[in-house]
Amino acid sequence: MTKVPDDVRLDLGERARYFAELTDVGVPRSALGAPTVATAESTGRARIASAPKPQRPPAAPVLTTEGAELRDLEAVRAWIGDCQRCKLAGGRKTIVFGQGNPQAALMFVGEAPGADEDEQGLAFVGRAGQLLTDIIEKGLKIPRKDVYIANAIKCRPPQNRNPEPDEILSCQPFLEKQIALVRPKVLVGLGKFSAQWLFKSMEPISRLRGRIGDYDGIKVVPTFHPAYLLRNPGAKKDVWEDMKVVRRLLAGDEP
Ligand code: URA
């Protein structure tokens, strides 16, 4: 595995190019675009509130880096196969692809599977997953089965350590294809790694929270990870504020 020198400080787009050169995986289109970030202030709350409901943007053809067409999520899962593309392959039990409604209006992106997820092959089924279910069902009043949930990386890191850049980059094409196929109206980035990935920014989650990002025409709401909330229950009120933004975006109102 190629080691990135410690003194290399690159943003995610540059990292994508860097790793693409090193690993020859091809540069995902979305990794190259400049980030666009709308704040509640910059969008003009009153003016947008009365604007017509946004249409879902048309889906673009979804291709693998080799040019093969991916028609549905099953095809993306088949493309992943028994993945050996990064160093997490050796320690995982199961590839945790993601699950939920393939036509969901709302999609959550977490970080990486933990022990329970690795065991069961399903995203967010442990303690953090229970809390996420509460956020979705009690907070947003949406049945969990109606949303789509995936992680930035599909294999459990050893001892639940933070994902490393090469691991995120290895999994990036899969998450990109999942998002392109589900094409939700709103994406929620759970925690630092997924929020940074969706915003193509290295800013801390504390700075990303409160903004609405744009991922390929899809609204992005970053919020704290449920595992963080288990350790810091005081932050639940912030997540509730973020979920109110999600509700308004789903209803077609720009907060
Ligand atoms: N944390 C995550 O980010 N994802 C999971 O699937 C479980 C815990």
PDB file of C-alpha atoms and ligand atoms in Angstrom:
ATOM      1  CA  MET A   1       0.000   0.000   0.000  1.00  0.00           C
ATOM      2  CA  THR A   2       1.451   3.367  -1.016  1.00  0.00           C
ATOM      3  CA  LYS A   3       2.111   5.669   1.937  1.00  0.00           C
ATOM      4  CA  VAL A   4       1.191   9.339   1.602  1.00  0.00           C
ATOM      5  CA  PRO A   5       3.942  11.529   3.021  1.00  0.00           C
ATOM      6  CA  ASP A   6       2.854  13.182   6.294  1.00  0.00           C
ATOM      7  CA  ASP A   7       3.741  16.612   5.038  1.00  0.00           C
ATOM      8  CA  VAL A   8       1.359  16.362   2.087  1.00  0.00           C
ATOM      9  CA  ARG A   9      -1.630  18.575   2.873  1.00  0.00           C
ATOM     10  CA  LEU A  10      -4.215  18.218   0.141  1.00  0.00           C
ATOM     11  CA  ASP A  11      -7.899  18.919  -0.113  1.00  0.00           C
ATOM     12  CA  LEU A  12     -10.173  16.024  -1.046  1.00  0.00           C
ATOM     13  CA  GLY A  13     -10.242  16.826  -4.772  1.00  0.00           C
ATOM     14  CA  GLU A  14      -6.477  16.998  -4.896  1.00  0.00           C
ATOM     15  CA  ARG A  15      -6.259  13.864  -2.800  1.00  0.00           C
ATOM     16  CA  ALA A  16      -8.510  12.090  -5.268  1.00  0.00           C
ATOM     17  CA  ARG A  17      -6.166  13.019  -8.104  1.00  0.00           C
ATOM     18  CA  TYR A  18      -3.164  12.096  -5.999  1.00  0.00           C
ATOM     19  CA  PHE A  19      -4.499   8.676  -5.093  1.00  0.00           C
ATOM     20  CA  ALA A  20      -5.856   8.115  -8.582  1.00  0.00           C
ATOM     21  CA  GLU A  21      -2.357   8.608  -9.917  1.00  0.00           C
ATOM     22  CA  LEU A  22      -0.908   6.301  -7.318  1.00  0.00           C
ATOM     23  CA  THR A  23      -3.505   3.576  -7.571  1.00  0.00           C
ATOM     24  CA  ASP A  24      -4.664   4.054 -11.156  1.00  0.00           C
ATOM     25  CA  VAL A  25      -8.346   3.769 -10.179  1.00  0.00           C
ATOM     26  CA  GLY A  26      -9.433   6.739 -12.311  1.00  0.00           C
ATOM     27  CA  VAL A  27     -10.582  10.069 -10.959  1.00  0.00           C
ATOM     28  CA  PRO A  28     -14.255  10.157  -9.938  1.00  0.00           C
ATOM     29  CA  ARG A  29     -15.990  13.101 -11.592  1.00  0.00           C
ATOM     30  CA  SER A  30     -17.429  14.464  -8.377  1.00  0.00           C
ATOM     31  CA  ALA A  31     -14.021  14.570  -6.733  1.00  0.00           C
ATOM     32  CA  LEU A  32     -12.856  17.187  -9.207  1.00  0.00           C
ATOM     33  CA  GLY A  33     -15.589  19.798  -9.025  1.00  0.00           C
ATOM     34  CA  ALA A  34     -15.309  22.930  -6.924  1.00  0.00           C
ATOM     35  CA  PRO A  35     -17.474  22.791  -3.805  1.00  0.00           C
ATOM     36  CA  THR A  36     -20.565  24.980  -3.695  1.00  0.00           C
ATOM     37  CA  VAL A  37     -21.954  25.758  -0.309  1.00  0.00           C
ATOM     38  CA  ALA A  38     -25.115  27.719   0.397  1.00  0.00           C
ATOM     39  CA  THR A  39     -25.717  29.188   3.827  1.00  0.00           C
ATOM     40  CA  ALA A  40     -29.163  30.040   5.158  1.00  0.00           C
ATOM     41  CA  GLU A  41     -28.036  33.686   5.059  1.00  0.00           C
ATOM     42  CA  SER A  42     -26.805  33.603   1.481  1.00  0.00           C
ATOM     43  CA  THR A  43     -29.910  31.908   0.096  1.00  0.00           C
ATOM     44  CA  GLY A  44     -32.348  34.493   1.453  1.00  0.00           C
ATOM     45  CA  ARG A  45     -34.852  32.717   3.662  1.00  0.00           C
ATOM     46  CA  ALA A  46     -38.016  34.701   2.911  1.00  0.00           C
ATOM     47  CA  ARG A  47     -37.561  34.818  -0.858  1.00  0.00           C
ATOM     48  CA  ILE A  48     -36.846  31.092  -1.252  1.00  0.00           C
ATOM     49  CA  ALA A  49     -39.640  30.030   1.119  1.00  0.00           C
ATOM     50  CA  SER A  50     -42.252  31.043  -1.430  1.00  0.00           C
ATOM     51  CA  ALA A  51     -40.356  29.590  -4.433  1.00  0.00           C
ATOM     52  CA  PRO A  52     -41.848  26.585  -6.313  1.00  0.00           C
ATOM     53  CA  LYS A  53     -40.870  23.141  -5.043  1.00  0.00           C
ATOM     54  CA  PRO A  54     -37.575  21.981  -6.586  1.00  0.00           C
ATOM     55  CA  GLN A  55     -37.790  19.149  -9.107  1.00  0.00           C
ATOM     56  CA  ARG A  56     -35.545  16.134  -8.645  1.00  0.00           C
ATOM     57  CA  PRO A  57     -32.686  16.594 -11.116  1.00  0.00           C
ATOM     58  CA  PRO A  58     -32.568  13.976 -13.887  1.00  0.00           C
ATOM     59  CA  ALA A  59     -30.334  11.004 -13.187  1.00  0.00           C
ATOM     60  CA  ALA A  60     -27.117  10.834 -15.224  1.00  0.00           C
ATOM     61  CA  PRO A  61     -25.955   7.495 -16.694  1.00  0.00           C
ATOM     62  CA  VAL A  62     -24.086   5.618 -13.981  1.00  0.00           C
ATOM     63  CA  LEU A  63     -20.900   3.967 -15.154  1.00  0.00           C
ATOM     64  CA  THR A  64     -18.038   2.093 -13.544  1.00  0.00           C
ATOM     65  CA  THR A  65     -14.523   3.432 -13.962  1.00  0.00           C
ATOM     66  CA  GLU A  66     -14.168   0.776 -16.665  1.00  0.00           C
ATOM     67  CA  GLY A  67     -17.190   2.199 -18.506  1.00  0.00           C
ATOM     68  CA  ALA A  68     -19.682  -0.579 -17.723  1.00  0.00           C
ATOM     69  CA  GLU A  69     -23.219   0.626 -17.039  1.00  0.00           C
ATOM     70  CA  LEU A  70     -24.678   0.147 -13.565  1.00  0.00           C
ATOM     71  CA  ARG A  71     -28.445   0.026 -13.730  1.00  0.00           C
ATOM     72  CA  ASP A  72     -29.242  -0.554 -10.080  1.00  0.00           C
ATOM     73  CA  LEU A  73     -27.789  -0.925  -6.602  1.00  0.00           C
ATOM     74  CA  GLU A  74     -27.494  -4.707  -7.006  1.00  0.00           C
ATOM     75  CA  ALA A  75     -25.152  -4.071  -9.924  1.00  0.00           C
ATOM     76  CA  VAL A  76     -23.014  -1.791  -7.732  1.00  0.00           C
ATOM     77  CA  ARG A  77     -22.889  -4.479  -5.044  1.00  0.00           C
ATOM     78  CA  ALA A  78     -21.873  -7.031  -7.658  1.00  0.00           C
ATOM     79  CA  TRP A  79     -19.164  -4.640  -8.912  1.00  0.00           C
ATOM     80  CA  ILE A  80     -17.698  -4.463  -5.393  1.00  0.00           C
ATOM     81  CA  GLY A  81     -17.529  -8.262  -5.342  1.00  0.00           C
ATOM     82  CA  ASP A  82     -15.264  -9.809  -2.697  1.00  0.00           C
ATOM     83  CA  CYS A  83     -13.355  -6.526  -2.589  1.00  0.00           C
ATOM     84  CA  GLN A  84      -9.603  -6.644  -1.996  1.00  0.00           C
ATOM     85  CA  ARG A  85      -8.929  -3.074  -3.140  1.00  0.00           C
ATOM     86  CA  CYS A  86      -7.632  -1.784   0.214  1.00  0.00           C
ATOM     87  CA  LYS A  87      -6.016  -3.006   3.404  1.00  0.00           C
ATOM     88  CA  LEU A  88      -9.336  -3.313   5.290  1.00  0.00           C
ATOM     89  CA  ALA A  89     -10.222  -6.446   3.323  1.00  0.00           C
ATOM     90  CA  GLY A  90      -8.069  -8.681   5.518  1.00  0.00           C
ATOM     91  CA  GLY A  91      -9.791  -7.728   8.792  1.00  0.00           C
ATOM     92  CA  ARG A  92     -13.431  -7.576   7.817  1.00  0.00           C
ATOM     93  CA  LYS A  93     -16.047 -10.258   8.192  1.00  0.00           C
ATOM     94  CA  THR A  94     -18.661  -8.726   5.898  1.00  0.00           C
ATOM     95  CA  ILE A  95     -18.834  -5.958   3.332  1.00  0.00           C
ATOM     96  CA  VAL A  96     -21.521  -3.578   4.597  1.00  0.00           C
ATOM     97  CA  PHE A  97     -22.964  -2.164   1.413  1.00  0.00           C
ATOM     98  CA  GLY A  98     -25.917  -0.177   2.787  1.00  0.00           C
ATOM     99  CA  GLN A  99     -29.648  -0.732   2.766  1.00  0.00           C
ATOM    100  CA  GLY A 100     -33.045   0.891   2.566  1.00  0.00           C
ATOM    101  CA  ASN A 101     -35.377   2.276  -0.050  1.00  0.00           C
ATOM    102  CA  PRO A 102     -33.509   2.513  -3.381  1.00  0.00           C
ATOM    103  CA  GLN A 103     -35.782   5.438  -4.333  1.00  0.00           C
ATOM    104  CA  ALA A 104     -35.552   7.257  -1.016  1.00  0.00           C
ATOM    105  CA  ALA A 105     -35.938  11.024  -0.895  1.00  0.00           C
ATOM    106  CA  LEU A 106     -33.612  11.018   2.101  1.00  0.00           C
ATOM    107  CA  MET A 107     -30.234   9.289   2.311  1.00  0.00           C
ATOM    108  CA  PHE A 108     -27.873   9.098   5.284  1.00  0.00           C
ATOM    109  CA  VAL A 109     -24.142   8.626   4.852  1.00  0.00           C
ATOM    110  CA  GLY A 110     -22.249   7.318   7.877  1.00  0.00           C
ATOM    111  CA  GLU A 111     -18.584   6.635   8.385  1.00  0.00           C
ATOM    112  CA  ALA A 112     -17.754   2.941   8.529  1.00  0.00           C
ATOM    113  CA  PRO A 113     -19.224  -0.280   9.925  1.00  0.00           C
ATOM    114  CA  GLY A 114     -18.585  -1.173  13.553  1.00  0.00           C
ATOM    115  CA  ALA A 115     -18.503  -4.626  15.122  1.00  0.00           C
ATOM    116  CA  ASP A 116     -22.286  -5.215  14.969  1.00  0.00           C
ATOM    117  CA  GLU A 117     -22.492  -4.062  11.365  1.00  0.00           C
ATOM    118  CA  ASP A 118     -19.507  -6.214  10.380  1.00  0.00           C
ATOM    119  CA  GLU A 119     -21.224  -9.184  12.019  1.00  0.00           C
ATOM    120  CA  GLN A 120     -24.646  -8.650  10.445  1.00  0.00           C
ATOM    121  CA  GLY A 121     -23.664  -7.067   7.131  1.00  0.00           C
ATOM    122  CA  LEU A 122     -26.077  -4.171   7.697  1.00  0.00           C
ATOM    123  CA  ALA A 123     -25.348  -0.484   8.279  1.00  0.00           C
ATOM    124  CA  PHE A 124     -26.193   1.133  11.612  1.00  0.00           C
ATOM    125  CA  VAL A 125     -27.540  -1.820  13.574  1.00  0.00           C
ATOM    126  CA  GLY A 126     -25.543  -1.313  16.799  1.00  0.00           C
ATOM    127  CA  ARG A 127     -26.088   1.285  19.550  1.00  0.00           C
ATOM    128  CA  ALA A 128     -25.383   4.209  17.240  1.00  0.00           C
ATOM    129  CA  GLY A 129     -27.803   2.620  14.784  1.00  0.00           C
ATOM    130  CA  GLN A 130     -30.544   2.501  17.430  1.00  0.00           C
ATOM    131  CA  LEU A 131     -30.072   6.201  17.991  1.00  0.00           C
ATOM    132  CA  LEU A 132     -30.123   6.851  14.254  1.00  0.00           C
ATOM    133  CA  THR A 133     -33.410   4.928  14.051  1.00  0.00           C
ATOM    134  CA  ASP A 134     -34.834   7.219  16.756  1.00  0.00           C
ATOM    135  CA  ILE A 135     -33.649  10.297  14.888  1.00  0.00           C
ATOM    136  CA  ILE A 136     -35.352   9.055  11.729  1.00  0.00           C
ATOM    137  CA  GLU A 137     -38.542   7.623  13.195  1.00  0.00           C
ATOM    138  CA  LYS A 138     -39.177   9.741  16.312  1.00  0.00           C
ATOM    139  CA  GLY A 139     -37.511  12.935  15.081  1.00  0.00           C
ATOM    140  CA  LEU A 140     -38.306  13.022  11.387  1.00  0.00           C
ATOM    141  CA  LYS A 141     -41.394  10.804  11.647  1.00  0.00           C
ATOM    142  CA  ILE A 142     -40.252   8.721   8.690  1.00  0.00           C
ATOM    143  CA  PRO A 143     -40.153   4.884   8.837  1.00  0.00           C
ATOM    144  CA  ARG A 144     -36.501   3.822   8.685  1.00  0.00           C
ATOM    145  CA  LYS A 145     -37.267   1.479   5.807  1.00  0.00           C
ATOM    146  CA  ASP A 146     -38.202   4.515   3.691  1.00  0.00           C
ATOM    147  CA  VAL A 147     -34.735   6.098   3.810  1.00  0.00           C
ATOM    148  CA  TYR A 148     -31.476   4.806   2.353  1.00  0.00           C
ATOM    149  CA  ILE A 149     -28.427   4.363   4.592  1.00  0.00           C
ATOM    150  CA  ALA A 150     -24.849   3.778   3.480  1.00  0.00           C
ATOM    151  CA  ASN A 151     -21.361   4.396   4.784  1.00  0.00           C
ATOM    152  CA  ALA A 152     -18.389   6.213   3.296  1.00  0.00           C
ATOM    153  CA  ILE A 153     -16.416   2.991   3.643  1.00  0.00           C
ATOM    154  CA  LYS A 154     -17.852  -0.490   3.465  1.00  0.00           C
ATOM    155  CA  CYS A 155     -15.469  -2.502   5.670  1.00  0.00           C
ATOM    156  CA  ARG A 156     -14.842  -2.221   9.400  1.00  0.00           C
ATOM    157  CA  PRO A 157     -11.554  -0.550  10.310  1.00  0.00           C
ATOM    158  CA  PRO A 158      -9.559  -2.446  12.991  1.00  0.00           C
ATOM    159  CA  GLN A 159     -10.601  -1.434  16.532  1.00  0.00           C
ATOM    160  CA  ASN A 160     -13.022   1.031  14.931  1.00  0.00           C
ATOM    161  CA  ARG A 161     -10.169   3.439  14.204  1.00  0.00           C
ATOM    162  CA  ASN A 162     -10.775   6.402  11.913  1.00  0.00           C
ATOM    163  CA  PRO A 163     -10.891   5.622   8.197  1.00  0.00           C
ATOM    164  CA  GLU A 164      -7.685   6.489   6.356  1.00  0.00           C
ATOM    165  CA  PRO A 165      -7.561   8.514   3.112  1.00  0.00           C
ATOM    166  CA  ASP A 166      -6.647   5.560   0.883  1.00  0.00           C
ATOM    167  CA  GLU A 167      -9.589   3.571   2.325  1.00  0.00           C
ATOM    168  CA  ILE A 168     -12.033   6.398   1.707  1.00  0.00           C
ATOM    169  CA  LEU A 169     -10.675   6.761  -1.811  1.00  0.00           C
ATOM    170  CA  SER A 170     -10.974   3.031  -2.501  1.00  0.00           C
ATOM    171  CA  CYS A 171     -14.647   3.076  -1.543  1.00  0.00           C
ATOM    172  CA  GLN A 172     -15.412   6.462  -3.104  1.00  0.00           C
ATOM    173  CA  PRO A 173     -16.625   5.152  -6.492  1.00  0.00           C
ATOM    174  CA  PHE A 174     -19.130   2.868  -4.753  1.00  0.00           C
ATOM    175  CA  LEU A 175     -20.665   5.591  -2.620  1.00  0.00           C
ATOM    176  CA  GLU A 176     -20.762   7.869  -5.646  1.00  0.00           C
ATOM    177  CA  LYS A 177     -22.695   5.264  -7.602  1.00  0.00           C
ATOM    178  CA  GLN A 178     -25.070   4.597  -4.698  1.00  0.00           C
ATOM    179  CA  ILE A 179     -25.878   8.301  -4.470  1.00  0.00           C
ATOM    180  CA  ALA A 180     -26.236   8.619  -8.239  1.00  0.00           C
ATOM    181  CA  LEU A 181     -28.692   5.706  -8.348  1.00  0.00           C
ATOM    182  CA  VAL A 182     -30.765   6.596  -5.280  1.00  0.00           C
ATOM    183  CA  ARG A 183     -30.650  10.260  -6.309  1.00  0.00           C
ATOM    184  CA  PRO A 184     -32.229  11.472  -3.040  1.00  0.00           C
ATOM    185  CA  LYS A 185     -33.529  14.978  -2.528  1.00  0.00           C
ATOM    186  CA  VAL A 186     -31.495  15.378   0.643  1.00  0.00           C
ATOM    187  CA  LEU A 187     -28.264  13.787   1.843  1.00  0.00           C
ATOM    188  CA  VAL A 188     -27.370  13.807   5.535  1.00  0.00           C
ATOM    189  CA  GLY A 189     -23.662  13.480   6.312  1.00  0.00           C
ATOM    190  CA  LEU A 190     -23.241  11.814   9.701  1.00  0.00           C
ATOM    191  CA  GLY A 191     -20.033  12.949  11.368  1.00  0.00           C
ATOM    192  CA  LYS A 192     -16.780  14.441  10.232  1.00  0.00           C
ATOM    193  CA  PHE A 193     -15.688  11.994   7.544  1.00  0.00           C
ATOM    194  CA  SER A 194     -18.892  11.774   5.566  1.00  0.00           C
ATOM    195  CA  ALA A 195     -19.631  15.487   5.950  1.00  0.00           C
ATOM    196  CA  GLN A 196     -16.151  16.334   4.674  1.00  0.00           C
ATOM    197  CA  TRP A 197     -16.538  13.881   1.815  1.00  0.00           C
ATOM    198  CA  LEU A 198     -19.922  15.282   0.783  1.00  0.00           C
ATOM    199  CA  PHE A 199     -18.711  18.886   1.067  1.00  0.00           C
ATOM    200  CA  LYS A 200     -15.314  18.102  -0.486  1.00  0.00           C
ATOM    201  CA  SER A 201     -13.824  20.066   2.358  1.00  0.00           C
ATOM    202  CA  MET A 202     -11.390  19.395   5.170  1.00  0.00           C
ATOM    203  CA  GLU A 203     -13.185  21.739   7.574  1.00  0.00           C
ATOM    204  CA  PRO A 204     -14.194  20.277  10.942  1.00  0.00           C
ATOM    205  CA  ILE A 205     -17.779  19.123  11.428  1.00  0.00           C
ATOM    206  CA  SER A 206     -18.290  21.988  13.884  1.00  0.00           C
ATOM    207  CA  ARG A 207     -17.723  24.420  10.970  1.00  0.00           C
ATOM    208  CA  LEU A 208     -19.694  22.436   8.386  1.00  0.00           C
ATOM    209  CA  ARG A 209     -22.767  22.070  10.599  1.00  0.00           C
ATOM    210  CA  GLY A 210     -25.345  24.774  10.025  1.00  0.00           C
ATOM    211  CA  ARG A 211     -24.559  25.027   6.311  1.00  0.00           C
ATOM    212  CA  ILE A 212     -26.380  23.397   3.421  1.00  0.00           C
ATOM    213  CA  GLY A 213     -24.057  21.880   0.845  1.00  0.00           C
ATOM    214  CA  ASP A 214     -24.607  20.856  -2.745  1.00  0.00           C
ATOM    215  CA  TYR A 215     -23.522  17.426  -3.935  1.00  0.00           C
ATOM    216  CA  ASP A 216     -24.198  17.106  -7.637  1.00  0.00           C
ATOM    217  CA  GLY A 217     -27.450  19.075  -7.304  1.00  0.00           C
ATOM    218  CA  ILE A 218     -28.515  17.295  -4.098  1.00  0.00           C
ATOM    219  CA  LYS A 219     -28.840  19.248  -0.839  1.00  0.00           C
ATOM    220  CA  VAL A 220     -26.416  18.158   1.866  1.00  0.00           C
ATOM    221  CA  VAL A 221     -27.075  18.585   5.586  1.00  0.00           C
ATOM    222  CA  PRO A 222     -24.109  17.712   7.803  1.00  0.00           C
ATOM    223  CA  THR A 223     -24.741  16.722  11.390  1.00  0.00           C
ATOM    224  CA  PHE A 224     -23.086  15.016  14.338  1.00  0.00           C
ATOM    225  CA  HIS A 225     -22.578  11.263  14.191  1.00  0.00           C
ATOM    226  CA  PRO A 226     -24.939   9.234  16.438  1.00  0.00           C
ATOM    227  CA  ALA A 227     -21.887   7.656  18.128  1.00  0.00           C
ATOM    228  CA  TYR A 228     -20.779  11.166  19.114  1.00  0.00           C
ATOM    229  CA  LEU A 229     -24.260  11.809  20.516  1.00  0.00           C
ATOM    230  CA  LEU A 230     -23.982   8.701  22.686  1.00  0.00           C
ATOM    231  CA  ARG A 231     -20.887  10.257  24.275  1.00  0.00           C
ATOM    232  CA  ASN A 232     -22.217  13.838  24.184  1.00  0.00           C
ATOM    233  CA  PRO A 233     -25.996  13.801  24.672  1.00  0.00           C
ATOM    234  CA  GLY A 234     -25.965  17.595  24.973  1.00  0.00           C
ATOM    235  CA  ALA A 235     -25.368  17.779  21.208  1.00  0.00           C
ATOM    236  CA  LYS A 236     -28.757  16.152  20.479  1.00  0.00           C
ATOM    237  CA  LYS A 237     -30.368  19.588  20.391  1.00  0.00           C
ATOM    238  CA  ASP A 238     -28.028  20.564  17.528  1.00  0.00           C
ATOM    239  CA  VAL A 239     -28.970  17.427  15.610  1.00  0.00           C
ATOM    240  CA  TRP A 240     -32.621  18.255  16.153  1.00  0.00           C
ATOM    241  CA  GLU A 241     -32.015  21.683  14.597  1.00  0.00           C
ATOM    242  CA  ASP A 242     -30.368  19.950  11.623  1.00  0.00           C
ATOM    243  CA  MET A 243     -33.302  17.555  11.256  1.00  0.00           C
ATOM    244  CA  LYS A 244     -35.684  20.507  11.152  1.00  0.00           C
ATOM    245  CA  VAL A 245     -33.673  21.765   8.169  1.00  0.00           C
ATOM    246  CA  VAL A 246     -33.948  18.298   6.601  1.00  0.00           C
ATOM    247  CA  ARG A 247     -37.709  18.341   7.041  1.00  0.00           C
ATOM    248  CA  ARG A 248     -38.010  21.728   5.387  1.00  0.00           C
ATOM    249  CA  LEU A 249     -35.803  20.680   2.475  1.00  0.00           C
ATOM    250  CA  LEU A 250     -37.843  17.518   1.981  1.00  0.00           C
ATOM    251  CA  ALA A 251     -40.976  19.629   1.936  1.00  0.00           C
ATOM    252  CA  GLY A 252     -39.433  21.798  -0.774  1.00  0.00           C
ATOM    253  CA  ASP A 253     -38.843  24.826   1.453  1.00  0.00           C
ATOM    254  CA  GLU A 254     -35.370  26.332   1.498  1.00  0.00           C
ATOM    255  CA  PRO A 255     -34.545  27.160   5.136  1.00  0.00           C
TER     256      PRO A 255
HETATM  257  N1  URA B   1     -21.139   3.956  12.501  1.00  0.00           N
HETATM  258  C1  URA B   1     -21.168   4.251  11.187  1.00  0.00           C
HETATM  259  O1  URA B   1     -20.678   5.285  10.762  1.00  0.00           O
HETATM  260  N2  URA B   1     -21.751   3.388  10.375  1.00  0.00           N
HETATM  261  C2  URA B   1     -22.317   2.258  10.793  1.00  0.00           C
HETATM  262  O2  URA B   1     -22.849   1.529   9.961  1.00  0.00           O
HETATM  263  C3  URA B   1     -22.287   1.986  12.160  1.00  0.00           C
HETATM  264  C4  URA B   1     -21.694   2.841  13.002  1.00  0.00           C
END
